mmCIF file of C-alpha atoms in Angstrom:
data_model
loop_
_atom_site.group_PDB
_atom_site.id
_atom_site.type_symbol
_atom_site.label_atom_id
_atom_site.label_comp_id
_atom_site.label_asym_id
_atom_site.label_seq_id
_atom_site.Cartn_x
_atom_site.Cartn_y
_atom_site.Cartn_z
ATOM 1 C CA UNK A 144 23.597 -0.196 -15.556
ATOM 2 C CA UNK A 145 23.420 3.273 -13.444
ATOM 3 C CA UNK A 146 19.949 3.821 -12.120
ATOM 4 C CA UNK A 147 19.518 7.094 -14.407
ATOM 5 C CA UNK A 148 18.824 4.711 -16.819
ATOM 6 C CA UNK A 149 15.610 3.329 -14.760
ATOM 7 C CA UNK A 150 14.228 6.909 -14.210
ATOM 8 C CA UNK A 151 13.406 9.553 -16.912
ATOM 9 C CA UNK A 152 12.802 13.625 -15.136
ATOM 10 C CA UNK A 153 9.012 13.217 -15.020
ATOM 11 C CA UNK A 154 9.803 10.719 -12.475
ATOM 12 C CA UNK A 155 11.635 13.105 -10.284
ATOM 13 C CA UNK A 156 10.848 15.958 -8.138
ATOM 14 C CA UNK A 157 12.534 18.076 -5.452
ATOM 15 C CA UNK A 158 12.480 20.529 -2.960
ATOM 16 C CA UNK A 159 8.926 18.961 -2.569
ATOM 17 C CA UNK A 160 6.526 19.778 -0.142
ATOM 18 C CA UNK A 161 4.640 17.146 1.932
ATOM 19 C CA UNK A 162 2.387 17.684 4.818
ATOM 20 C CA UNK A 163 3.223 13.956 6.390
ATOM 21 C CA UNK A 164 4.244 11.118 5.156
ATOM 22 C CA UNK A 165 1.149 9.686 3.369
ATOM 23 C CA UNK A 166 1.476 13.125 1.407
ATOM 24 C CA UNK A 167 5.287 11.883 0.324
ATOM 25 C CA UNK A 168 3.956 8.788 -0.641
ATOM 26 C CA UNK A 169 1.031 9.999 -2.682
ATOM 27 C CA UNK A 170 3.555 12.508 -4.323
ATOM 28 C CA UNK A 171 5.875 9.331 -5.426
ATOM 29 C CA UNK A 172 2.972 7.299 -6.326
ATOM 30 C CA UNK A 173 1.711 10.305 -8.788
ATOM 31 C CA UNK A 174 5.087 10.463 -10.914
ATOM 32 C CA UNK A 175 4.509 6.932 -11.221
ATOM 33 C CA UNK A 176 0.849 7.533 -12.573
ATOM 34 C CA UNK A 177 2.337 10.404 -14.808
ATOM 35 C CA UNK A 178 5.001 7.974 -16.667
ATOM 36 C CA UNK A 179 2.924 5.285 -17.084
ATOM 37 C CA UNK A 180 4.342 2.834 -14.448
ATOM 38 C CA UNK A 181 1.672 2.270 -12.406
ATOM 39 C CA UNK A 182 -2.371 3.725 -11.864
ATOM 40 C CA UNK A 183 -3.284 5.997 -9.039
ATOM 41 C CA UNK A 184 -4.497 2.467 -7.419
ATOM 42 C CA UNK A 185 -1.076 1.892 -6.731
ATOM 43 C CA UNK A 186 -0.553 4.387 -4.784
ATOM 44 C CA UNK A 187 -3.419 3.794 -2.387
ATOM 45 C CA UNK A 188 -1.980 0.215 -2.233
ATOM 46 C CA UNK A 189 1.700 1.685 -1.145
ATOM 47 C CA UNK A 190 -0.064 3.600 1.794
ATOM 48 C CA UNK A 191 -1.933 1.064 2.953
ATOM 49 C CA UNK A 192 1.278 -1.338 3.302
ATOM 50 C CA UNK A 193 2.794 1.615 5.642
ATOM 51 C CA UNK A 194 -1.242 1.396 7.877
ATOM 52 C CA UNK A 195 -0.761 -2.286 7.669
ATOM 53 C CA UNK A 196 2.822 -3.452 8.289
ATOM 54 C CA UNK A 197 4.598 -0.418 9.632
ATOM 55 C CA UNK A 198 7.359 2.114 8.805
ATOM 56 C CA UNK A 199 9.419 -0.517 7.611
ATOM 57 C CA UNK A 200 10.099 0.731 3.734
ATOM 58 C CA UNK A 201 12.358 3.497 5.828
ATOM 59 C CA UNK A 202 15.047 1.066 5.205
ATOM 60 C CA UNK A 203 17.805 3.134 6.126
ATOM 61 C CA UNK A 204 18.285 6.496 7.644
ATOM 62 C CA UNK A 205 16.286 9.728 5.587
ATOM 63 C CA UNK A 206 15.555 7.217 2.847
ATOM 64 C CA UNK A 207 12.031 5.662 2.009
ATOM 65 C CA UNK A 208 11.470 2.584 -0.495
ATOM 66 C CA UNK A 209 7.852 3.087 -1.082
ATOM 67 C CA UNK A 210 6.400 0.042 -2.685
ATOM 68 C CA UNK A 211 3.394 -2.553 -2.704
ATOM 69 C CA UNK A 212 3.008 -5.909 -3.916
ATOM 70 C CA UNK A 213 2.683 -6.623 -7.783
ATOM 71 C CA UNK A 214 -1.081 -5.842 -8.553
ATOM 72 C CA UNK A 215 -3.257 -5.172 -11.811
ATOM 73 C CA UNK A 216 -2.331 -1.354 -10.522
ATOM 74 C CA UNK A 217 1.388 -1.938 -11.746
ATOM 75 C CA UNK A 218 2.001 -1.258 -15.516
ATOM 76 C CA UNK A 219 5.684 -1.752 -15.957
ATOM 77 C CA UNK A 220 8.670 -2.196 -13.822
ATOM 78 C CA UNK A 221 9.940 1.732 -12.363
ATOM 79 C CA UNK A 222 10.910 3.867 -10.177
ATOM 80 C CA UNK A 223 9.935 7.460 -8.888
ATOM 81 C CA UNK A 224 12.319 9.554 -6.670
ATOM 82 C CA UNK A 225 11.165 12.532 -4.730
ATOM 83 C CA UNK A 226 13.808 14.697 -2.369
ATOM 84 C CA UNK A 227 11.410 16.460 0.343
ATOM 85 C CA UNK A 228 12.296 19.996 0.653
ATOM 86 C CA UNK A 229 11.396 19.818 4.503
ATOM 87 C CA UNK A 230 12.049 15.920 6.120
ATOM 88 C CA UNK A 231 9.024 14.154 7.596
ATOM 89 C CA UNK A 232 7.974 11.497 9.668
ATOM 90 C CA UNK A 233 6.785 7.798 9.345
ATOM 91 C CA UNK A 234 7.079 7.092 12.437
ATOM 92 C CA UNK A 235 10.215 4.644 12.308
ATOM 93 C CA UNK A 236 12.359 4.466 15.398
ATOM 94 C CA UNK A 237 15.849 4.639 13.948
ATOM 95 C CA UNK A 238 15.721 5.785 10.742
ATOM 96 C CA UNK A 239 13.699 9.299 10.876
ATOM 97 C CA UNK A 240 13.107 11.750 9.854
ATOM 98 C CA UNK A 241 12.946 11.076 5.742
ATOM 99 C CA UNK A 242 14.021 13.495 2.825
ATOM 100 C CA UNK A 243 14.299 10.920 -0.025
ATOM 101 C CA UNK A 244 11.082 8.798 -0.963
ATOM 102 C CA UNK A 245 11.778 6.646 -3.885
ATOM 103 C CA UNK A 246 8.379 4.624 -5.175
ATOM 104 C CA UNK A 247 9.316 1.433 -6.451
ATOM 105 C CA UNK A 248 6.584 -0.923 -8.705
ATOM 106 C CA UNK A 249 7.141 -4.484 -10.034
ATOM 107 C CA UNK A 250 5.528 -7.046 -11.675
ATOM 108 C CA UNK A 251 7.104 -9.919 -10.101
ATOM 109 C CA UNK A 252 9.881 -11.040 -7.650
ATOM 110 C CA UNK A 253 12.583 -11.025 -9.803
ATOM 111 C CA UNK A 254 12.036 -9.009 -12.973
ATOM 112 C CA UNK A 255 13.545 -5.705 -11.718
ATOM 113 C CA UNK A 256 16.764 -6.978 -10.338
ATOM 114 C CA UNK A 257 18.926 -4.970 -12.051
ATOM 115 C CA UNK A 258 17.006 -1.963 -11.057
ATOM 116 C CA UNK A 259 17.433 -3.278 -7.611
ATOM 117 C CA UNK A 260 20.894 -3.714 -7.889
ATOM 118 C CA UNK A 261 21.810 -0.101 -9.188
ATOM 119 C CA UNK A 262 19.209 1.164 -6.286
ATOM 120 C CA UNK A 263 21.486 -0.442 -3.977
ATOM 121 C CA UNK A 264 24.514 0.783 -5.670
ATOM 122 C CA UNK A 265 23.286 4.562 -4.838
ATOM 123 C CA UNK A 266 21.862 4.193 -1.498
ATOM 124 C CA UNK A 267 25.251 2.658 -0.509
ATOM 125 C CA UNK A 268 27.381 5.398 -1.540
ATOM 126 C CA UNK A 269 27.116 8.317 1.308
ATOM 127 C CA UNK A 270 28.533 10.851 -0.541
ATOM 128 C CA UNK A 271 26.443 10.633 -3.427
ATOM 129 C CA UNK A 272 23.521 10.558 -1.392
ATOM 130 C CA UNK A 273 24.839 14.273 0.087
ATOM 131 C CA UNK A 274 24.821 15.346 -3.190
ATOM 132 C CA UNK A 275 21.704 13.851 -4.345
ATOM 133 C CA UNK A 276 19.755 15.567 -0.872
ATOM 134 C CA UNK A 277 21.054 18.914 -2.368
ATOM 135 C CA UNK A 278 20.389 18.579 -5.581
ATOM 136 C CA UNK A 279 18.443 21.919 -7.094
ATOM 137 C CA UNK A 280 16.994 20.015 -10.181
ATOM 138 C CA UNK A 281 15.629 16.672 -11.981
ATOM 139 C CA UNK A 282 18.145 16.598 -14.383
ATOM 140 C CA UNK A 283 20.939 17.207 -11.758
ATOM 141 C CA UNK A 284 19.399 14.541 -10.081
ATOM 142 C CA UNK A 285 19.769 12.101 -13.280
ATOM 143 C CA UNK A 286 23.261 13.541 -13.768
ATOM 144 C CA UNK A 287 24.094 12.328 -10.642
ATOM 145 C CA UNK A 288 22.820 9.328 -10.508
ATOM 146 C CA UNK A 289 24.424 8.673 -14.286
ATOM 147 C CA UNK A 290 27.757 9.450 -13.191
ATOM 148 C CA UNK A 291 28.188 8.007 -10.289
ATOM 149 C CA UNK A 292 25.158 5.343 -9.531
ATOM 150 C CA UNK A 293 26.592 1.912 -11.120
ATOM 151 C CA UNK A 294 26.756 -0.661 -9.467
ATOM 152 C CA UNK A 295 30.693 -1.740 -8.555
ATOM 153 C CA UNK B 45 23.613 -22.735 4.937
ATOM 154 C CA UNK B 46 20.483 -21.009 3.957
ATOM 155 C CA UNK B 47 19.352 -16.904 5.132
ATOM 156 C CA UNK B 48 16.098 -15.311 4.650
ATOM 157 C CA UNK B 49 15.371 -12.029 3.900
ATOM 158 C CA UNK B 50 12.392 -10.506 4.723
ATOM 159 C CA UNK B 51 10.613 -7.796 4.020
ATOM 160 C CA UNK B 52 6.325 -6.944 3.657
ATOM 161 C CA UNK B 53 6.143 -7.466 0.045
ATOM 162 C CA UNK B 54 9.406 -8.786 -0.786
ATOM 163 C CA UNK B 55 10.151 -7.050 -4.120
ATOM 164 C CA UNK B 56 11.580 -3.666 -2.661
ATOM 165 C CA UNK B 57 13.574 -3.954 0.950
ATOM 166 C CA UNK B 58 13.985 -7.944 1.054
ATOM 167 C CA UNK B 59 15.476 -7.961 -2.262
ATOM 168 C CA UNK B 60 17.959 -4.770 -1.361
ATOM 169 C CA UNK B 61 18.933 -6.304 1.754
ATOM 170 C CA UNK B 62 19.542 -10.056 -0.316
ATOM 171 C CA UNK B 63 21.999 -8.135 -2.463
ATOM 172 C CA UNK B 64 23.754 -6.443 0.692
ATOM 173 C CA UNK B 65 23.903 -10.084 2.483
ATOM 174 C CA UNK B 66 25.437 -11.405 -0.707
ATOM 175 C CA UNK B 67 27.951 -8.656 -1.090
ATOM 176 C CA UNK B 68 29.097 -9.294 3.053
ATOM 177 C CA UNK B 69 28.874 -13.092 1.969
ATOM 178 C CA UNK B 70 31.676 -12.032 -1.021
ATOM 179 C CA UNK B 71 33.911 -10.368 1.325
ATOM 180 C CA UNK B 72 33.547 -13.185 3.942
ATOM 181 C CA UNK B 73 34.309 -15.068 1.282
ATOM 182 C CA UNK B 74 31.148 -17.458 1.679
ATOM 183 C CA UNK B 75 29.549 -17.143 -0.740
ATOM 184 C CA UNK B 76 29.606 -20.633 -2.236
ATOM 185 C CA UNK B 77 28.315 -22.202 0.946
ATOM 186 C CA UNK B 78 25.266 -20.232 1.565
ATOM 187 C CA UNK B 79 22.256 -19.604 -0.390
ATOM 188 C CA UNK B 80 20.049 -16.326 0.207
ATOM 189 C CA UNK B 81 16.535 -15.770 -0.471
ATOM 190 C CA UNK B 82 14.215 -12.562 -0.237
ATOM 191 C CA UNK B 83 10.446 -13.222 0.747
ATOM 192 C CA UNK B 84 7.249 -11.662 1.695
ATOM 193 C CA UNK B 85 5.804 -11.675 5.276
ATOM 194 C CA UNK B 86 2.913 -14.119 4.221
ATOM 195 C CA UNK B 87 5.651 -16.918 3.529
ATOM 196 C CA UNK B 88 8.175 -15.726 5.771
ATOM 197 C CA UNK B 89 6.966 -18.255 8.994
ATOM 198 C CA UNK B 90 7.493 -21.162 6.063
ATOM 199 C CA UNK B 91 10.750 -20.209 4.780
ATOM 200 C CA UNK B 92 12.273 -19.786 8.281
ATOM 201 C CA UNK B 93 11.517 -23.385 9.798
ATOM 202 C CA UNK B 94 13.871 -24.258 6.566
ATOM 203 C CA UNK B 95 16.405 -21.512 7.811
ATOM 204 C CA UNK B 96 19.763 -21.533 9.495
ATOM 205 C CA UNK B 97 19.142 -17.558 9.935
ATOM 206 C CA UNK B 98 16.580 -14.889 9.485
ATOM 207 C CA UNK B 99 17.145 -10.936 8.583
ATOM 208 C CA UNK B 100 14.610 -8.293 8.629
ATOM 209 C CA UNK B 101 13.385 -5.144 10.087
ATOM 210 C CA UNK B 102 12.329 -4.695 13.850
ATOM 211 C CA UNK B 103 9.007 -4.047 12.717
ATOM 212 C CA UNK B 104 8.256 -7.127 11.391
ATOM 213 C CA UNK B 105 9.781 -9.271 14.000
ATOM 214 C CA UNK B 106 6.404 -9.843 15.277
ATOM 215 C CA UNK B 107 4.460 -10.421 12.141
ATOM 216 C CA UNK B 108 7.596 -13.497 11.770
ATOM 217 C CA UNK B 109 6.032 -15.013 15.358
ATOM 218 C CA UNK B 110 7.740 -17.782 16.676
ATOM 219 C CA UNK B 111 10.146 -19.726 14.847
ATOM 220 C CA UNK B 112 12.899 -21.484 16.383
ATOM 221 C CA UNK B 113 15.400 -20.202 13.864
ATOM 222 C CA UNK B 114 17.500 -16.952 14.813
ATOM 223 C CA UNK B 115 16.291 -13.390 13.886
ATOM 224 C CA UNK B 116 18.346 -10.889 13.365
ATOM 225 C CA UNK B 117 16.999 -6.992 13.279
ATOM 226 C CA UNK B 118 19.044 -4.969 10.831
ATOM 227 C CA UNK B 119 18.054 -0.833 11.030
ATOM 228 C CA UNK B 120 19.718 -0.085 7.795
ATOM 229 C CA UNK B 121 19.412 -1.972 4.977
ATOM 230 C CA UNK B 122 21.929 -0.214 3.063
ATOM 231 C CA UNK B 123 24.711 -0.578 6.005
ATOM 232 C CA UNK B 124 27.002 -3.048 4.594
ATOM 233 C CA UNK B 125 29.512 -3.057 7.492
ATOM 234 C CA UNK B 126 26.372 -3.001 9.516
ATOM 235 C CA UNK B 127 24.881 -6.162 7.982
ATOM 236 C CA UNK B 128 28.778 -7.884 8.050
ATOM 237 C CA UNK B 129 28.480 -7.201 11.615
ATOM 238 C CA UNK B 130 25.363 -8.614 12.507
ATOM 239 C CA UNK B 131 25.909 -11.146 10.091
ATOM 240 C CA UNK B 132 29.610 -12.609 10.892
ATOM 241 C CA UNK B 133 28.506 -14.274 13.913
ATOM 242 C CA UNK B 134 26.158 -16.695 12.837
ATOM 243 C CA UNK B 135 28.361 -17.855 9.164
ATOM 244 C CA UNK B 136 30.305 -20.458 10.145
#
């Protein structure tokens, strides 16, 4: 399954603007709020992991996996994927500065796997990941990621 | 042989990293004789002492604490030949 499937355009933006990081993260957490995966709780709860733990949802280099544990604040599984329009930083030693935030809720441990595996699927492939940073639109974004994002 | 893979909350990174393990453990051609599992920082210290090997991130190395089992700091997650490199030592 190709992760378009796991992400409808309300749950994109790009070429978005964020002061710092807790701005990118408040933008992901507010597509989630908008298609109904998760209440603006959620998002408060994603920052907070960042105060508590550390930059370590910059998992690999430009790329954020915003996410907090399963909590009332999660309605269903799903993703949101904002593509900053100017990097910034969480403060991560290796893996800054970060264009791509993608917001990730669950329910449980194991229910979104599949999501999980097509999100690996993507973030593995460098060249769609070039043309994912320049995509100009939401729906080029989905194209993309329908074309080319299943797993192999 | 048993790995953990650890992450805060382990639903987002730990799981993605799990997968990437799994797919070096395929090419290694291992995968029958090890078993992977993803996990959250608050049960991390407990699944370790079971561990032959621990991966996470260098931030969390100190929320871990001391365990006598070997971590292993991978910077990106979605690295497979990074992971296979990291990894290769410690499969036997």
């Amino acid at each position: 399954m190709a992760l378009a499937e796991h992400l409808v355009e309300d749950a994109i933006a790009v070429g978005v603007t964020a002061s710092d990081w807790r701005d990118a993260v408040r933008r992901s957490g507010a597509l989630l709020a908008a298609t109904g995966v998760a209440t603006d709780e959620y998002t408060d709860e994603m920052i907070a992991t960042v105060e508590k733990l550390g930059p370590y949802i910059v998992l690999a280099p430009g790329i954020a996996l915003a996410h907090a544990r399963p909590s009332p604040a999660v309605l269903r599984p799903g993703l949101s994927w904002i593509q900053l329009a100017e990097p910034v930083e969480f403060g991560h030693d290796k893996n800054d500065p970060v264009w791509l935030v993608v917001a990730l809720a669950a329910l449980d441990h194991d229910g979104h796997i599949a999501l999980m595996s097509s999100l690996a699927a993507v973030l593995g492939n460098t060249p769609l990941l070039a043309a994912l940073r320049d995509a100009d639109s939401p729906a080029r974004v989905l194209d993309l990621l329908a074309t080319e994002g299943s797993p192999s | 042989m048993k790995i953990v893979a650890v992450c805060g909350m382990g639903i987002g990174t730990s799981v993605l990293l799990k997968m990437n393990i799994e797919k070096v453990l395929r090419e290694l051609g291992k995968d029958g004789d090890v078993d992977v599992e993803a996990t959250d920082i608050g049960t991390a210290r407990g699944a370790a002492r079971t561990a032959d090997l621990v991966l996470t991130s260098a931030e969390l190395v100190s929320e871990i604490g001391d365990v006598s089992t070997p971590v292993v700091v991978v910077d990106n997650f979605t690295d497979v030949s990074e992971i296979a490199e990291k990894l290769t030592p410690f499969v036997p």
